[in-house]
Tab-separated table of C-alpha atoms in Angstrom:
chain	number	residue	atom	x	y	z
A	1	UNK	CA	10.606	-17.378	-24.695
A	2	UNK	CA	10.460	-18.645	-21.235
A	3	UNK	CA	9.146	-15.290	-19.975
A	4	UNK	CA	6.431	-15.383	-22.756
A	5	UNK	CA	5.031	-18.817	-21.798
A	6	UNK	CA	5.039	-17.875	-18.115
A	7	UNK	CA	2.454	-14.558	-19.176
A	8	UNK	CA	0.446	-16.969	-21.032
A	9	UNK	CA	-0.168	-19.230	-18.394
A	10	UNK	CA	-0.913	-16.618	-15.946
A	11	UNK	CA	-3.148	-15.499	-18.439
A	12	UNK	CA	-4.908	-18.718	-18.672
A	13	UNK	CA	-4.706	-18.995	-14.837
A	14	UNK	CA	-6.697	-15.381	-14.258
A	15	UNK	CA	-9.362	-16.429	-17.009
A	16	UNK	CA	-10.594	-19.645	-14.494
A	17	UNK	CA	-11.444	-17.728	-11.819
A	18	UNK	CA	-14.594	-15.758	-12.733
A	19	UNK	CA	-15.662	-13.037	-10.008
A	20	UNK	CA	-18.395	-13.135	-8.138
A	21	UNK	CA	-20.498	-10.320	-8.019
A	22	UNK	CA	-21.577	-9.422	-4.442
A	23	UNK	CA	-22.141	-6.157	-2.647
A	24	UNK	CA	-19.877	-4.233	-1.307
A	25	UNK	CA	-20.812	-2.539	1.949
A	26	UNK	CA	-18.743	0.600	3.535
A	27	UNK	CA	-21.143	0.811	6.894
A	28	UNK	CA	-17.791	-1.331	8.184
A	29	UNK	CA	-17.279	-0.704	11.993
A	30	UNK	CA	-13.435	-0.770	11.936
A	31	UNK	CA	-10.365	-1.480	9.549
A	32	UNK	CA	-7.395	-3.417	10.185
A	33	UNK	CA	-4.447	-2.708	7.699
A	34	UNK	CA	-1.554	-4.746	6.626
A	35	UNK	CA	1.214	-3.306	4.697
A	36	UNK	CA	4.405	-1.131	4.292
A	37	UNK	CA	5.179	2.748	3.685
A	38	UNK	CA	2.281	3.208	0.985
A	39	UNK	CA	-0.235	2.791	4.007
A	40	UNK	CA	2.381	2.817	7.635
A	41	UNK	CA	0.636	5.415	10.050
A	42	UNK	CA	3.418	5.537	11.995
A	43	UNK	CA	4.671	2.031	12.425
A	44	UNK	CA	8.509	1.885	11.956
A	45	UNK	CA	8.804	5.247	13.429
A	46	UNK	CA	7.335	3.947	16.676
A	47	UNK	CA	9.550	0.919	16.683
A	48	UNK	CA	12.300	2.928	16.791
A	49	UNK	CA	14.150	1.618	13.716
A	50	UNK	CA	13.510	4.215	11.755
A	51	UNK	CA	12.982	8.131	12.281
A	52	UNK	CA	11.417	10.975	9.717
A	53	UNK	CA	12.434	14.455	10.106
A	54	UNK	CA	11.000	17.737	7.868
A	55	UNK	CA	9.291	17.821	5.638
A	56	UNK	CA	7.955	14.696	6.071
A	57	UNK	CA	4.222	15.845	6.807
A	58	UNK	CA	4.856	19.329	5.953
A	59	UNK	CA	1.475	19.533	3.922
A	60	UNK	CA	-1.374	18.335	6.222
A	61	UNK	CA	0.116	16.954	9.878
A	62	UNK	CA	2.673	20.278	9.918
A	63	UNK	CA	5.664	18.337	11.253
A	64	UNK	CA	6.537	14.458	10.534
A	65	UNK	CA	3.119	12.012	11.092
A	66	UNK	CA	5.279	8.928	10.943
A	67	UNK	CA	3.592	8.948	7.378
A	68	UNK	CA	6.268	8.485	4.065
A	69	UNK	CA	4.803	11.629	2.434
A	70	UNK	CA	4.532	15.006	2.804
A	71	UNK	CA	1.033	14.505	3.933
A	72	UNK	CA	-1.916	12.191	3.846
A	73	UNK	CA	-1.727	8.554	2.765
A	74	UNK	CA	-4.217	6.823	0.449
A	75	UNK	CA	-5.282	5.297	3.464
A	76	UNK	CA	-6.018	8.195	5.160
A	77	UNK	CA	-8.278	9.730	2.439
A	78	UNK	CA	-10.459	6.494	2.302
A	79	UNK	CA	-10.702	6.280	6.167
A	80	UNK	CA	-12.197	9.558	5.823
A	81	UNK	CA	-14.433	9.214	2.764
A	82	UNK	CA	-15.902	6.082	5.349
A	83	UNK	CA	-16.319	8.709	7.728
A	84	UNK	CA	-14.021	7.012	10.089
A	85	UNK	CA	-10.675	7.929	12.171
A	86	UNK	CA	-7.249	7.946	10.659
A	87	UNK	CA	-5.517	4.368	12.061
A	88	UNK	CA	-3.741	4.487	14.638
A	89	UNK	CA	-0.380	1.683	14.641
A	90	UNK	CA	0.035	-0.941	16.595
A	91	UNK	CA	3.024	-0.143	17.749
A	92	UNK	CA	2.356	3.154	18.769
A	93	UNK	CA	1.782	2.937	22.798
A	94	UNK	CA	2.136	6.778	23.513
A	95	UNK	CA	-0.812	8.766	24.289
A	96	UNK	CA	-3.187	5.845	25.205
A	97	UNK	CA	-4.273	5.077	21.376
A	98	UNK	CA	-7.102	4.638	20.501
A	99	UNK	CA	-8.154	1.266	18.721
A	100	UNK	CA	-12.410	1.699	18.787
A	101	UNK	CA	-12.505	1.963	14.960
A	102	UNK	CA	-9.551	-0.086	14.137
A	103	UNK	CA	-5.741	-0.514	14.265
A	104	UNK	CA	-2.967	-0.372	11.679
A	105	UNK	CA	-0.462	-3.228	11.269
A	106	UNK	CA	2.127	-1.743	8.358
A	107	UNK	CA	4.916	-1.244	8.914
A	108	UNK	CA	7.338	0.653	6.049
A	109	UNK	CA	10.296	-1.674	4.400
A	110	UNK	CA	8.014	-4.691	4.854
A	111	UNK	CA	7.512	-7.749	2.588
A	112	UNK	CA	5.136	-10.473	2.207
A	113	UNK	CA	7.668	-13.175	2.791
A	114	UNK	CA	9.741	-13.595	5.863
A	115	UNK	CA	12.347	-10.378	6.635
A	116	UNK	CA	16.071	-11.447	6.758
A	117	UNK	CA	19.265	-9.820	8.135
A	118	UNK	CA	19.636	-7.039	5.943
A	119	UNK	CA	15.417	-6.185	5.876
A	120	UNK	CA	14.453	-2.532	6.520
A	121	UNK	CA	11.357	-3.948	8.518
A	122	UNK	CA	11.272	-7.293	10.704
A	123	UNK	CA	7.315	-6.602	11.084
A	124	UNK	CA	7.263	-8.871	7.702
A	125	UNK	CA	3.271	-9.972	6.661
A	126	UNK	CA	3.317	-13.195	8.641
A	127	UNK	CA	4.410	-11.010	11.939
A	128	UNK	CA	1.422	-8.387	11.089
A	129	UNK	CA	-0.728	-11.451	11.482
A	130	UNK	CA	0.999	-12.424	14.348
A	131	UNK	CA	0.539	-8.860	15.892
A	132	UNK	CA	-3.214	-9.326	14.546
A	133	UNK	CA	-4.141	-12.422	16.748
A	134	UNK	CA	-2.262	-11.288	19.531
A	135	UNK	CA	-4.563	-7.361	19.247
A	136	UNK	CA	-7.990	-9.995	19.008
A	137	UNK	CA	-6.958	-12.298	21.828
A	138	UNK	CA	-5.802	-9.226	24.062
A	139	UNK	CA	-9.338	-7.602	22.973
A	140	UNK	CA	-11.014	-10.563	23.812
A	141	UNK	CA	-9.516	-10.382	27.595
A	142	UNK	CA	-9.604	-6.572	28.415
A	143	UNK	CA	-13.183	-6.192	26.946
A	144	UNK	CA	-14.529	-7.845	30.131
A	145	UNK	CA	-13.524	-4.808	31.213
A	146	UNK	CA	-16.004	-2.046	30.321
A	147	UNK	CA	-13.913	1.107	31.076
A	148	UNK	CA	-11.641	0.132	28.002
A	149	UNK	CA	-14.669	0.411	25.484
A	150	UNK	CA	-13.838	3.853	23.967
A	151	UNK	CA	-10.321	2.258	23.162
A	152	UNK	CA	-10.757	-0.889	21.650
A	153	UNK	CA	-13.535	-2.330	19.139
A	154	UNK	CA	-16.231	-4.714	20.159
A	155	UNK	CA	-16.421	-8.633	19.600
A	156	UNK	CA	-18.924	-7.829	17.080
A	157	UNK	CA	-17.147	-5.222	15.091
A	158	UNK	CA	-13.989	-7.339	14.564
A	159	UNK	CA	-16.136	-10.078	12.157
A	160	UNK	CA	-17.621	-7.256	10.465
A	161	UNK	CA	-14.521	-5.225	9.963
A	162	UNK	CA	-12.953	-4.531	6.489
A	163	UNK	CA	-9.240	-6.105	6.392
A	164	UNK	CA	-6.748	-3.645	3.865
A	165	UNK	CA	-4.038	-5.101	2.268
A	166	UNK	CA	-1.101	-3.374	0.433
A	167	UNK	CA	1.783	-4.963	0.541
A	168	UNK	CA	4.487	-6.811	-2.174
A	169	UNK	CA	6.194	-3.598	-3.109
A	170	UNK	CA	9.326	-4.325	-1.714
A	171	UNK	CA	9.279	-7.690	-2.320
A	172	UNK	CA	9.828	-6.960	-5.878
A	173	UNK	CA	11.469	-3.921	-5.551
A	174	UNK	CA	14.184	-5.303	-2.976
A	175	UNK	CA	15.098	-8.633	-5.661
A	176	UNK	CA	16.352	-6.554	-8.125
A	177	UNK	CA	19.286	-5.663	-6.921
A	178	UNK	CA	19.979	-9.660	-6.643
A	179	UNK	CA	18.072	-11.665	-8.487
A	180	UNK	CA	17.738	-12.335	-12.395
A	181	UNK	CA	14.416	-11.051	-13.608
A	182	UNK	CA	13.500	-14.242	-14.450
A	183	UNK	CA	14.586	-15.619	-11.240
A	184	UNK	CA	12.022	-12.467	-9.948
A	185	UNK	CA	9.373	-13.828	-12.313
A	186	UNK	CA	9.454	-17.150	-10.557
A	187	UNK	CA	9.702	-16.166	-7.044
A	188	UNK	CA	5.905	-14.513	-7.336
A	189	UNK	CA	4.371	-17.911	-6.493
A	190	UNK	CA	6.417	-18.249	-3.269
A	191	UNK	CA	5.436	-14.800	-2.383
A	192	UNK	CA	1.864	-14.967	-2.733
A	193	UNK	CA	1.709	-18.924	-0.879
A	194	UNK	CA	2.773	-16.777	2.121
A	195	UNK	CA	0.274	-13.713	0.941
A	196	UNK	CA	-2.632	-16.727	0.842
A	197	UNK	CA	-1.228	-18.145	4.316
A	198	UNK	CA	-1.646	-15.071	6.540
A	199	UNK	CA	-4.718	-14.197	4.561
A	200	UNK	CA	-6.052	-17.979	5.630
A	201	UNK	CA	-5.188	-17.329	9.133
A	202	UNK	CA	-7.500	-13.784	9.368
A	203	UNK	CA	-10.254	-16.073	7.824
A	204	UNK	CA	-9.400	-18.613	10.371
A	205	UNK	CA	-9.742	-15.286	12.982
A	206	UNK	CA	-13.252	-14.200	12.232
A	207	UNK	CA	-12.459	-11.902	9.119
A	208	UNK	CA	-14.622	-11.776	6.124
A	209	UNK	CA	-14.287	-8.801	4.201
A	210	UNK	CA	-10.801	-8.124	2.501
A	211	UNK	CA	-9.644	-5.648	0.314
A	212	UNK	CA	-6.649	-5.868	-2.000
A	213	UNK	CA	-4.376	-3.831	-3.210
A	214	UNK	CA	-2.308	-4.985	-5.786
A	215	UNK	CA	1.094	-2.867	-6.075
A	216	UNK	CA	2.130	0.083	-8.505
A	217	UNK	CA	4.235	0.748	-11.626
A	218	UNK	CA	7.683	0.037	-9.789
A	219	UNK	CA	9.602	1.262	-12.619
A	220	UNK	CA	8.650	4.788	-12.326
A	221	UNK	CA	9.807	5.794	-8.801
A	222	UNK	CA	13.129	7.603	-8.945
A	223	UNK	CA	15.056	5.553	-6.695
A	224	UNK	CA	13.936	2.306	-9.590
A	225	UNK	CA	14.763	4.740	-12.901
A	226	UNK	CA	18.565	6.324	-10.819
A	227	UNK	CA	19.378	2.758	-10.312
A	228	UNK	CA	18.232	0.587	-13.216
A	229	UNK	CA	17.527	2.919	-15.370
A	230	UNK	CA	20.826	4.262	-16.346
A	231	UNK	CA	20.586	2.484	-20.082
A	232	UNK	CA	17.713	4.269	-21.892
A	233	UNK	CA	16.784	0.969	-24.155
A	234	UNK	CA	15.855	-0.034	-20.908
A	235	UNK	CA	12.929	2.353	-20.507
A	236	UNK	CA	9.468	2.488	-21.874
A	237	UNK	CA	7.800	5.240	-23.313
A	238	UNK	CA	7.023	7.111	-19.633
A	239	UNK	CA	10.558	6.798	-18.993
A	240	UNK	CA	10.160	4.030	-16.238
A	241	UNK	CA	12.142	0.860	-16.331
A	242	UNK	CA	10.805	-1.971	-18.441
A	243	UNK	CA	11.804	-4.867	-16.197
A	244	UNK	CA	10.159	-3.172	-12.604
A	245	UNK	CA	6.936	-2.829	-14.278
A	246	UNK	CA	6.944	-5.782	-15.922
A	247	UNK	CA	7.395	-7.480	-12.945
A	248	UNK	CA	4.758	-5.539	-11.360
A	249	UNK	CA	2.247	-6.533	-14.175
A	250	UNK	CA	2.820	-10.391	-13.061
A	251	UNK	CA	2.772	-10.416	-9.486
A	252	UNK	CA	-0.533	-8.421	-10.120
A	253	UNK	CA	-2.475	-11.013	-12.382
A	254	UNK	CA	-1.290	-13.472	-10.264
A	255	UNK	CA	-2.856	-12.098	-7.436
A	256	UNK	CA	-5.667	-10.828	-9.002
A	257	UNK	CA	-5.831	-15.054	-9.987
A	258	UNK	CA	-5.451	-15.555	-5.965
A	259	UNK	CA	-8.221	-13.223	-5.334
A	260	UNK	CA	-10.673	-14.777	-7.168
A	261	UNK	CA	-9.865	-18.340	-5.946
A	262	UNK	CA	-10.312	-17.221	-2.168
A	263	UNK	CA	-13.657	-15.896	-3.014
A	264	UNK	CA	-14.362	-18.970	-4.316
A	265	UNK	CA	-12.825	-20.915	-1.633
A	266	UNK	CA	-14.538	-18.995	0.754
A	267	UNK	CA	-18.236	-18.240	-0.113
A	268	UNK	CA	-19.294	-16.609	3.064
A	269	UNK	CA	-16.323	-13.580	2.785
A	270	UNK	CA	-16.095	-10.890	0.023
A	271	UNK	CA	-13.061	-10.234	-1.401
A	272	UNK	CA	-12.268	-7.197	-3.323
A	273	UNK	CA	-9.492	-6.779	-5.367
A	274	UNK	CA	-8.484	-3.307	-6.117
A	275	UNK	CA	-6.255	-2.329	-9.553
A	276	UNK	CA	-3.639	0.417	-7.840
A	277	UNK	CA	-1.469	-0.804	-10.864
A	278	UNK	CA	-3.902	1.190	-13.469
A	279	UNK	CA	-4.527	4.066	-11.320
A	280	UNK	CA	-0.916	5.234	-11.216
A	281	UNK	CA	-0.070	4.849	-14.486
A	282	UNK	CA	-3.040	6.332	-15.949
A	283	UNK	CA	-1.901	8.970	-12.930
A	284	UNK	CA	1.633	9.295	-14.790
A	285	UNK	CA	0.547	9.193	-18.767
A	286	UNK	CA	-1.928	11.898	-17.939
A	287	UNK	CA	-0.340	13.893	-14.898
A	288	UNK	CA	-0.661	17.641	-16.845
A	289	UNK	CA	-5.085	16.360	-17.110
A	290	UNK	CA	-4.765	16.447	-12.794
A	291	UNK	CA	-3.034	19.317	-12.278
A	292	UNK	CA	0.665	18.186	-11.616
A	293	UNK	CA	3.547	19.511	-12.934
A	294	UNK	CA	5.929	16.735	-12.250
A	295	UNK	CA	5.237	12.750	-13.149
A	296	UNK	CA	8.669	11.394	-11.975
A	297	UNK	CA	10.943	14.301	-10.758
A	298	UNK	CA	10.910	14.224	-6.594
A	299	UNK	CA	9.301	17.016	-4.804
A	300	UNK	CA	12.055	16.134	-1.822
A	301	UNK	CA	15.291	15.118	-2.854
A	302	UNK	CA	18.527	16.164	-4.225
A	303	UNK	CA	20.307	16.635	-7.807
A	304	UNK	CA	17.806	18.832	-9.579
A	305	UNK	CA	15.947	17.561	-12.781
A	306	UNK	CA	15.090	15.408	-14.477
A	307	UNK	CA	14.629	12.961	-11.128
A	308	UNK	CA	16.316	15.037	-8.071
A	309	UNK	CA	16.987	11.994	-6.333
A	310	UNK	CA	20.524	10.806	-4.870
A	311	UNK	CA	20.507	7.815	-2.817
A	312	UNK	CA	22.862	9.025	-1.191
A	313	UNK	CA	20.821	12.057	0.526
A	314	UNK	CA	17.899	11.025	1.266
A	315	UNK	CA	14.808	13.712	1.797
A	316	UNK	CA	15.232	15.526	5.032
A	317	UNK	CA	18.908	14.672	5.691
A	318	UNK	CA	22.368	16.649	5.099
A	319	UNK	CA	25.228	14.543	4.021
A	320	UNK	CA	28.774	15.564	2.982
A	321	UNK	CA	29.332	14.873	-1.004
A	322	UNK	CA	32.730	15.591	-2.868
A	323	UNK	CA	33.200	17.539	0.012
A	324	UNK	CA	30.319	19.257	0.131
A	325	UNK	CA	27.857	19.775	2.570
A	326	UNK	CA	24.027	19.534	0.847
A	327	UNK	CA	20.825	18.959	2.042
A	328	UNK	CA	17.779	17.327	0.338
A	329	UNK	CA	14.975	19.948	0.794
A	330	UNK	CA	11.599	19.623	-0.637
A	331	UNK	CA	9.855	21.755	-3.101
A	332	UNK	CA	7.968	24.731	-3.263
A	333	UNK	CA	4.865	23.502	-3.971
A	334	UNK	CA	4.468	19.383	-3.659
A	335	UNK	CA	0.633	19.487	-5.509
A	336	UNK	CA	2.579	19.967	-8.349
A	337	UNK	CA	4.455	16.583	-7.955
A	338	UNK	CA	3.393	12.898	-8.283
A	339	UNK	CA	6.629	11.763	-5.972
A	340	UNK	CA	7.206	13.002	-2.972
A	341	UNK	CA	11.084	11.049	-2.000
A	342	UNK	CA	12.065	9.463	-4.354
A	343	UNK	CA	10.067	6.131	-3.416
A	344	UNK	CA	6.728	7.461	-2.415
A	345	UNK	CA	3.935	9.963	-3.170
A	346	UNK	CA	2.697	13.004	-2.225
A	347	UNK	CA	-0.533	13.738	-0.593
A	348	UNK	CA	-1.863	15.560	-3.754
A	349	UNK	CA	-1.859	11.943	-6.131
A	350	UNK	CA	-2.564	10.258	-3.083
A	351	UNK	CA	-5.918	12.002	-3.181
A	352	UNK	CA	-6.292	11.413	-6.835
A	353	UNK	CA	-5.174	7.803	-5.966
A	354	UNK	CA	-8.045	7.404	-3.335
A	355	UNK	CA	-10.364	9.499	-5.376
A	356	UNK	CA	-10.285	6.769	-8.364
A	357	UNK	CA	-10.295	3.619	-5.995
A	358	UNK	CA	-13.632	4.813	-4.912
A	359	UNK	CA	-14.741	5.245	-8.224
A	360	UNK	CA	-15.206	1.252	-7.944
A	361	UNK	CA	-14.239	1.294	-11.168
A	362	UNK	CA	-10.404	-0.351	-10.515
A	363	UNK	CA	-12.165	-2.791	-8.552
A	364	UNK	CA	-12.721	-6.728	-9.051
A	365	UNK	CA	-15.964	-6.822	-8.217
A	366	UNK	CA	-16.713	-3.259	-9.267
A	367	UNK	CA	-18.988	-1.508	-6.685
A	368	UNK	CA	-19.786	2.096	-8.785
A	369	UNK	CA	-23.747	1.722	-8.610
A	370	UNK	CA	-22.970	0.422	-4.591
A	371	UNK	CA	-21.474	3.945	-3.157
A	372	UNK	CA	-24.098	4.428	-0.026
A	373	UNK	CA	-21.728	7.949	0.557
A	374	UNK	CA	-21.173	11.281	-0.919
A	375	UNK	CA	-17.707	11.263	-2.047
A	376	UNK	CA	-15.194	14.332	-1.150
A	377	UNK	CA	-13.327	13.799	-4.179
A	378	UNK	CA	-10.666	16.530	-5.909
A	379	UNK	CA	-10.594	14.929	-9.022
């Protein structure tokens, strides 16, 4: 009962906020991204936490991008369809990168709120914000500097840039395995004060133009379903737990709710909230329409159908089991698979993925009769 009274006030709580309809302009001179693996060029990989071996980026890149696919990210594919360079991260110093059109901040096992201990990622949302000011301030000082132009963007271009968010994933994803779901339910308002913070502080910056992602059916990645989703009453009729999507469908409307209140907190910026939640799913109930094979099963993983995911060996890696030496290896063919790991996709529904945000039609304002481009899309 409790859980039903909290939808209906979020319910009541979207229905204030009424969007405002304004442009939407993609002549943006750079990007700045926030986020984890769904959008991490390369991030954790550079801090040295983390490494990714083969077949990570077997399918585009030819040997591991830093990316969490075997391929392109959704990122990627709308960086292009802008006609713009792929992101280079922040943390990556080698090779004199190049920040002229932008600079990504995710970082992979990240949350909104504050990393612990026992986090994948330190480089938590606040810290990407952190990283943020410190990139504008250190912009500010080198650009007196004219031989650095072709590296870093202009004092101009960083008020007009578009700011990409796409991050609460593992937020959610990471309190299951502690936390009641009701206790999960109730921790979405603490999570997005700290979303609203950092996104106060980029307004604070100079930044005016955001874009939103809000985060995906959680229940239907492999890792979710081999974990929680041992008891079948506790899956829905995709086969994806109950509780992960549920939970999913909250945080979303509640930040959908946010959205709308900073746009009408702050008149002068557009804010663009974009519906990843229905673009998945519609991805997963109709995955035979697109050409895949595959809605849940891993292309890269290990234990054969129907998920070929072990925790145990993750994609890439050999471990010893009962004795046995087996590897994770990744399929044949990965366009014929949703899920790449386990935990993310592969480049083929990251296309379709990118292909329907630019549709405008998942987006809050919609921006379908705005697209100034000819888009390259699969689907």
């Amino acid at each position: 009962m409790a859980t039903n009274n909290l939808f209906l006030q979020l319910f009541l709580l979207a229905s204030i906020f009424m969007p405002c309809a304004k442009s939407i302009n993609f002549n943006y001179p750079a990007v700045f991204n926030f986020g984890d693996s769904n959008s991490d060029t390369g991030a954790l990989v550079a801090s040295g936490l983390e490494g990714i071996t083969d077949p990570y980026g077997q399918t585009y890149f030819k040997k591991p991008s830093g990316r969490y696919s075997d391929g392109r990210l959704i990122i990627d594919f709308l960086m292009d369809d802008m006609d713009l360079p792929f992101l280079n991260a922040y943390l990556e110093s080698i090779g004199a990168p190049i920040f002229k059109k932008g600079c990504n901040f995710a970082a992979a096992g990240s949350t909104i709120l504050p990393a612990t201990a026992t986090s994948v990622s330190p480089f938590s949302f606040g810290v990407q914000v952190a990283q943020f000011l410190r990139f504008k301030d250190r912009v500010q000082d080198i650009s007196k500097s004219r031989k650095y132009d072709k590296y870093i963007p202009s004092q101009d271009s960083l008020g007009k840039a578009l700011y990409m968010f796409d991050i609460g994933q593992n937020d959610l994803a990471g309190a299951f395995y502690s936390k009641s779901f009701d206790q999960i339910l109730a921790s979405v308002p603490y999570i997005l004060q700290e979303f609203e913070a950092g996104i106060m502080k980029l307004y604070d910056a100079g930044a005016r133009f955001f874009w939103i992602h809000n985060t995906g059916p959680l229940g239907c990645l492999p890792q979710n379903i081999a974990k929680f989703g041992t008891d079948q009453s506790k899956l829905d009729v995709l086969g994806c737990v109950g509780a992960h999507n549920q939970a999913a469908q909250l945080f979303n409307l509640q930040l959908h709710a946010l959205s709308k209140k900073l746009q009408g907190q702050y008149p002068d910026a557009n804010v663009t909230y974009v519906d990843i939640y229905t673009i998945k799913t519609n991805l997963l109930s109709n995955y035979s329409r697109y050409g895949f094979e595959q809605p849940i099963m891993a292309c890269c993983g290990y234990g054969g159908p129907p998920l070929n995911y072990d925790s145990r060996v993750p994609c890439g890696q050999t471990k010893v089991i009962n004795g046995t030496s087996v590897t994770a290896k990744g399929c044949s063919d990965s366009t014929e698979y949703v899920n790449w790991d386990g935990i993310h996709y592969t480049e083929a529904s990251n296309q379709y993925v990118a292909s329907q945000i630019l549709t405008g039609k998942y987006s809050d304002p919609p921006f379908s009769d705005k697209m100034p481009f000819l888009l390259k899309l699969k689907f």
